[in-house]
């Protein structure tokens, strides 16, 4: 009679995940501690699947140190960007994996068929660029998007050009281009209907992600 697959250290895996849930629910913990707890718990589950009781402990360290950290710097940056973009239609959010995300629609970013940055986007990028070259362990990821007007042969390189325009602007303001990655996704990821003018305007956007790598404590 066949037996089900058994995972060594199963109790330790569950304990790690439970501990993370408990930690993230503590009212007295800081935002950074809660987010690190989530990473540690997920890492413990992954580590436990390595195959021995020590795997969960190893995984906890990887989960806490190998992902993104939501530090005081990141929280302050979020607040600064929310203030800088108030009333502009730009969305500033914290993602589930602890990255700061700016979703900048075409009203602020680009005209149809163009990759040159609008004047009212420049103050936002100026604010975003402040202090980036002084903060270690940060990464910037810029994704350009288009609406469905035109063909992929037009939209795909246009979306790349939009992301690169943002990168080049930030570089002039002191950002280290070695820490910036860009990508264009054409019209493949709409967030609204392309059947309306307002929907196409929402889809014609650029997304900027700022992340801070967690560092293991020695």
Tab-separated table of C-alpha atoms in Angstrom:
chain	number	residue	atom	x	y	z
A	1	UNK	CA	0.000	0.000	0.000
A	2	UNK	CA	1.464	3.331	-1.118
A	3	UNK	CA	2.125	5.965	1.467
A	4	UNK	CA	1.674	9.693	0.877
A	5	UNK	CA	4.731	11.861	0.499
A	6	UNK	CA	6.095	12.879	3.871
A	7	UNK	CA	8.002	16.133	4.353
A	8	UNK	CA	10.702	15.964	7.047
A	9	UNK	CA	10.439	18.644	9.682
A	10	UNK	CA	6.760	19.225	8.878
A	11	UNK	CA	6.021	20.442	12.376
A	12	UNK	CA	8.887	22.901	12.189
A	13	UNK	CA	7.608	24.200	8.860
A	14	UNK	CA	4.173	24.862	10.316
A	15	UNK	CA	5.736	26.391	13.389
A	16	UNK	CA	7.757	28.771	11.239
A	17	UNK	CA	4.732	29.853	9.249
A	18	UNK	CA	2.641	30.202	12.400
A	19	UNK	CA	5.332	32.237	14.096
A	20	UNK	CA	5.450	34.590	11.134
A	21	UNK	CA	1.679	35.050	11.272
A	22	UNK	CA	1.846	35.766	14.969
A	23	UNK	CA	4.658	38.261	14.485
A	24	UNK	CA	2.869	40.078	11.714
A	25	UNK	CA	-0.173	40.434	13.920
A	26	UNK	CA	1.593	42.017	16.888
A	27	UNK	CA	0.301	45.527	17.404
A	28	UNK	CA	3.533	46.759	18.971
A	29	UNK	CA	5.779	45.775	16.081
A	30	UNK	CA	7.106	48.277	13.592
A	31	UNK	CA	6.282	48.025	9.896
A	32	UNK	CA	9.803	46.819	9.151
A	33	UNK	CA	9.602	44.099	11.811
A	34	UNK	CA	6.256	42.879	10.502
A	35	UNK	CA	7.481	42.684	6.925
A	36	UNK	CA	10.684	40.937	7.947
A	37	UNK	CA	8.559	38.471	9.908
A	38	UNK	CA	6.566	37.649	6.796
A	39	UNK	CA	9.773	36.991	4.878
A	40	UNK	CA	11.137	34.840	7.646
A	41	UNK	CA	7.957	32.778	7.829
A	42	UNK	CA	7.797	32.182	4.100
A	43	UNK	CA	11.490	31.332	4.113
A	44	UNK	CA	10.952	28.859	6.921
A	45	UNK	CA	8.317	27.042	4.892
A	46	UNK	CA	10.552	26.952	1.828
A	47	UNK	CA	13.560	25.980	3.889
A	48	UNK	CA	11.682	23.180	5.606
A	49	UNK	CA	11.071	21.570	2.254
A	50	UNK	CA	14.830	21.278	1.742
A	51	UNK	CA	14.654	18.021	3.599
A	52	UNK	CA	15.839	18.218	7.190
A	53	UNK	CA	14.963	19.994	10.382
A	54	UNK	CA	17.650	22.611	9.789
A	55	UNK	CA	16.139	23.589	6.469
A	56	UNK	CA	13.467	25.746	8.060
A	57	UNK	CA	16.008	27.725	10.051
A	58	UNK	CA	18.114	28.263	6.938
A	59	UNK	CA	15.034	29.240	4.965
A	60	UNK	CA	13.994	31.731	7.639
A	61	UNK	CA	17.301	33.540	7.283
A	62	UNK	CA	16.993	33.567	3.494
A	63	UNK	CA	13.413	34.822	3.691
A	64	UNK	CA	14.352	37.644	6.019
A	65	UNK	CA	17.534	38.655	4.242
A	66	UNK	CA	17.062	37.657	0.623
A	67	UNK	CA	13.967	39.666	-0.285
A	68	UNK	CA	12.965	43.303	-0.140
A	69	UNK	CA	12.882	45.323	3.056
A	70	UNK	CA	10.321	47.977	3.901
A	71	UNK	CA	12.595	50.245	5.904
A	72	UNK	CA	12.125	53.701	7.373
A	73	UNK	CA	13.731	55.057	4.214
A	74	UNK	CA	11.118	53.316	2.063
A	75	UNK	CA	8.271	54.549	4.241
A	76	UNK	CA	9.614	58.100	4.094
A	77	UNK	CA	10.023	57.827	0.326
A	78	UNK	CA	6.439	56.681	-0.022
A	79	UNK	CA	5.211	59.644	2.015
A	80	UNK	CA	7.336	62.063	-0.016
A	81	UNK	CA	6.035	60.703	-3.303
A	82	UNK	CA	2.428	60.773	-2.126
A	83	UNK	CA	2.868	64.425	-1.249
A	84	UNK	CA	4.659	65.191	-4.532
A	85	UNK	CA	1.955	63.522	-6.628
A	86	UNK	CA	-1.146	64.630	-4.730
A	87	UNK	CA	-3.900	65.548	-7.164
A	88	UNK	CA	-1.969	64.405	-10.249
A	89	UNK	CA	-3.581	60.998	-10.752
A	90	UNK	CA	-0.323	59.197	-10.000
A	91	UNK	CA	-0.809	56.163	-7.756
A	92	UNK	CA	1.828	55.555	-5.065
A	93	UNK	CA	1.569	52.199	-3.337
A	94	UNK	CA	3.518	49.565	-1.421
A	95	UNK	CA	3.441	46.224	-3.215
A	96	UNK	CA	3.018	42.900	-1.452
A	97	UNK	CA	6.711	42.161	-1.911
A	98	UNK	CA	7.698	45.490	-0.298
A	99	UNK	CA	8.463	47.567	-3.360
A	100	UNK	CA	7.392	51.178	-3.758
A	101	UNK	CA	5.336	51.505	-6.940
A	102	UNK	CA	4.496	54.629	-8.908
A	103	UNK	CA	1.858	54.200	-11.604
A	104	UNK	CA	2.053	57.285	-13.816
A	105	UNK	CA	-0.765	57.637	-16.391
A	106	UNK	CA	-0.549	59.391	-19.741
A	107	UNK	CA	-2.066	62.608	-18.372
A	108	UNK	CA	1.251	63.030	-16.603
A	109	UNK	CA	3.683	60.862	-18.547
A	110	UNK	CA	3.422	60.562	-22.349
A	111	UNK	CA	1.300	61.678	-25.279
A	112	UNK	CA	-0.016	59.149	-27.794
A	113	UNK	CA	2.796	57.747	-29.890
A	114	UNK	CA	5.472	59.720	-28.027
A	115	UNK	CA	8.246	58.766	-25.625
A	116	UNK	CA	9.386	62.231	-24.555
A	117	UNK	CA	8.530	63.056	-20.952
A	118	UNK	CA	5.833	65.645	-20.371
A	119	UNK	CA	6.727	68.774	-18.435
A	120	UNK	CA	4.380	67.951	-15.553
A	121	UNK	CA	6.103	64.599	-15.031
A	122	UNK	CA	9.493	66.175	-14.417
A	123	UNK	CA	8.840	67.470	-10.868
A	124	UNK	CA	7.662	63.990	-9.888
A	125	UNK	CA	10.825	62.383	-11.234
A	126	UNK	CA	12.928	65.115	-9.620
A	127	UNK	CA	11.430	64.231	-6.247
A	128	UNK	CA	11.838	60.513	-6.875
A	129	UNK	CA	15.506	60.933	-7.777
A	130	UNK	CA	16.374	62.804	-4.582
A	131	UNK	CA	18.686	60.757	-2.388
A	132	UNK	CA	18.720	57.636	-4.576
A	133	UNK	CA	22.478	57.801	-5.062
A	134	UNK	CA	22.969	57.924	-1.282
A	135	UNK	CA	20.885	54.868	-0.424
A	136	UNK	CA	22.641	51.475	-0.615
A	137	UNK	CA	20.973	48.246	-1.694
A	138	UNK	CA	18.287	49.936	-3.782
A	139	UNK	CA	17.037	48.837	-7.186
A	140	UNK	CA	14.838	50.617	-9.715
A	141	UNK	CA	12.664	48.844	-12.241
A	142	UNK	CA	10.847	50.860	-14.921
A	143	UNK	CA	8.142	49.371	-17.160
A	144	UNK	CA	6.678	51.209	-20.136
A	145	UNK	CA	3.190	50.491	-21.492
A	146	UNK	CA	1.083	51.574	-24.455
A	147	UNK	CA	-2.576	51.427	-25.392
A	148	UNK	CA	-3.752	49.102	-28.164
A	149	UNK	CA	-3.656	51.764	-30.877
A	150	UNK	CA	-1.259	50.597	-33.581
A	151	UNK	CA	0.530	47.294	-34.053
A	152	UNK	CA	2.978	45.430	-31.831
A	153	UNK	CA	5.721	46.492	-34.221
A	154	UNK	CA	5.018	50.063	-33.115
A	155	UNK	CA	3.893	49.567	-29.524
A	156	UNK	CA	6.640	47.258	-28.295
A	157	UNK	CA	9.594	49.540	-29.119
A	158	UNK	CA	7.551	52.572	-28.034
A	159	UNK	CA	7.007	51.092	-24.573
A	160	UNK	CA	10.736	50.382	-24.281
A	161	UNK	CA	11.540	53.937	-25.367
A	162	UNK	CA	9.217	55.307	-22.684
A	163	UNK	CA	10.907	53.283	-19.947
A	164	UNK	CA	14.323	54.341	-21.220
A	165	UNK	CA	13.294	58.000	-21.256
A	166	UNK	CA	12.486	57.781	-17.553
A	167	UNK	CA	15.776	56.008	-16.870
A	168	UNK	CA	17.759	58.658	-18.746
A	169	UNK	CA	15.981	61.464	-16.922
A	170	UNK	CA	16.727	59.901	-13.534
A	171	UNK	CA	20.355	59.366	-14.555
A	172	UNK	CA	20.759	63.077	-15.263
A	173	UNK	CA	19.430	63.687	-11.735
A	174	UNK	CA	22.114	61.454	-10.230
A	175	UNK	CA	20.574	57.978	-10.226
A	176	UNK	CA	23.029	55.156	-10.904
A	177	UNK	CA	21.989	53.518	-14.185
A	178	UNK	CA	23.681	50.290	-13.080
A	179	UNK	CA	20.866	49.894	-10.552
A	180	UNK	CA	18.087	50.584	-13.063
A	181	UNK	CA	16.392	47.995	-15.237
A	182	UNK	CA	13.921	48.906	-17.954
A	183	UNK	CA	11.357	46.893	-19.860
A	184	UNK	CA	8.626	47.582	-22.392
A	185	UNK	CA	5.455	45.522	-22.433
A	186	UNK	CA	3.643	47.182	-25.311
A	187	UNK	CA	-0.124	46.848	-25.008
A	188	UNK	CA	0.005	43.381	-23.409
A	189	UNK	CA	-0.959	44.448	-19.868
A	190	UNK	CA	-3.940	46.821	-20.025
A	191	UNK	CA	-5.447	48.014	-16.765
A	192	UNK	CA	-8.566	49.434	-18.435
A	193	UNK	CA	-10.628	48.927	-21.583
A	194	UNK	CA	-8.971	50.019	-24.812
A	195	UNK	CA	-12.444	50.667	-26.247
A	196	UNK	CA	-12.643	54.142	-24.680
A	197	UNK	CA	-10.446	57.228	-24.716
A	198	UNK	CA	-10.169	57.207	-20.922
A	199	UNK	CA	-9.262	53.520	-20.888
A	200	UNK	CA	-6.557	53.971	-23.498
A	201	UNK	CA	-5.183	56.916	-21.530
A	202	UNK	CA	-4.955	54.742	-18.410
A	203	UNK	CA	-3.159	51.996	-20.313
A	204	UNK	CA	-0.647	54.447	-21.797
A	205	UNK	CA	1.506	54.654	-18.698
A	206	UNK	CA	4.822	54.010	-17.033
A	207	UNK	CA	5.348	52.080	-13.798
A	208	UNK	CA	8.350	52.768	-11.588
A	209	UNK	CA	9.351	50.369	-8.825
A	210	UNK	CA	11.841	51.170	-6.077
A	211	UNK	CA	13.079	48.280	-3.951
A	212	UNK	CA	15.568	47.982	-1.116
A	213	UNK	CA	17.302	44.663	-0.702
A	214	UNK	CA	17.165	43.231	2.779
A	215	UNK	CA	20.602	42.713	4.310
A	216	UNK	CA	21.372	39.852	6.650
A	217	UNK	CA	22.292	40.913	10.167
A	218	UNK	CA	25.599	39.471	11.313
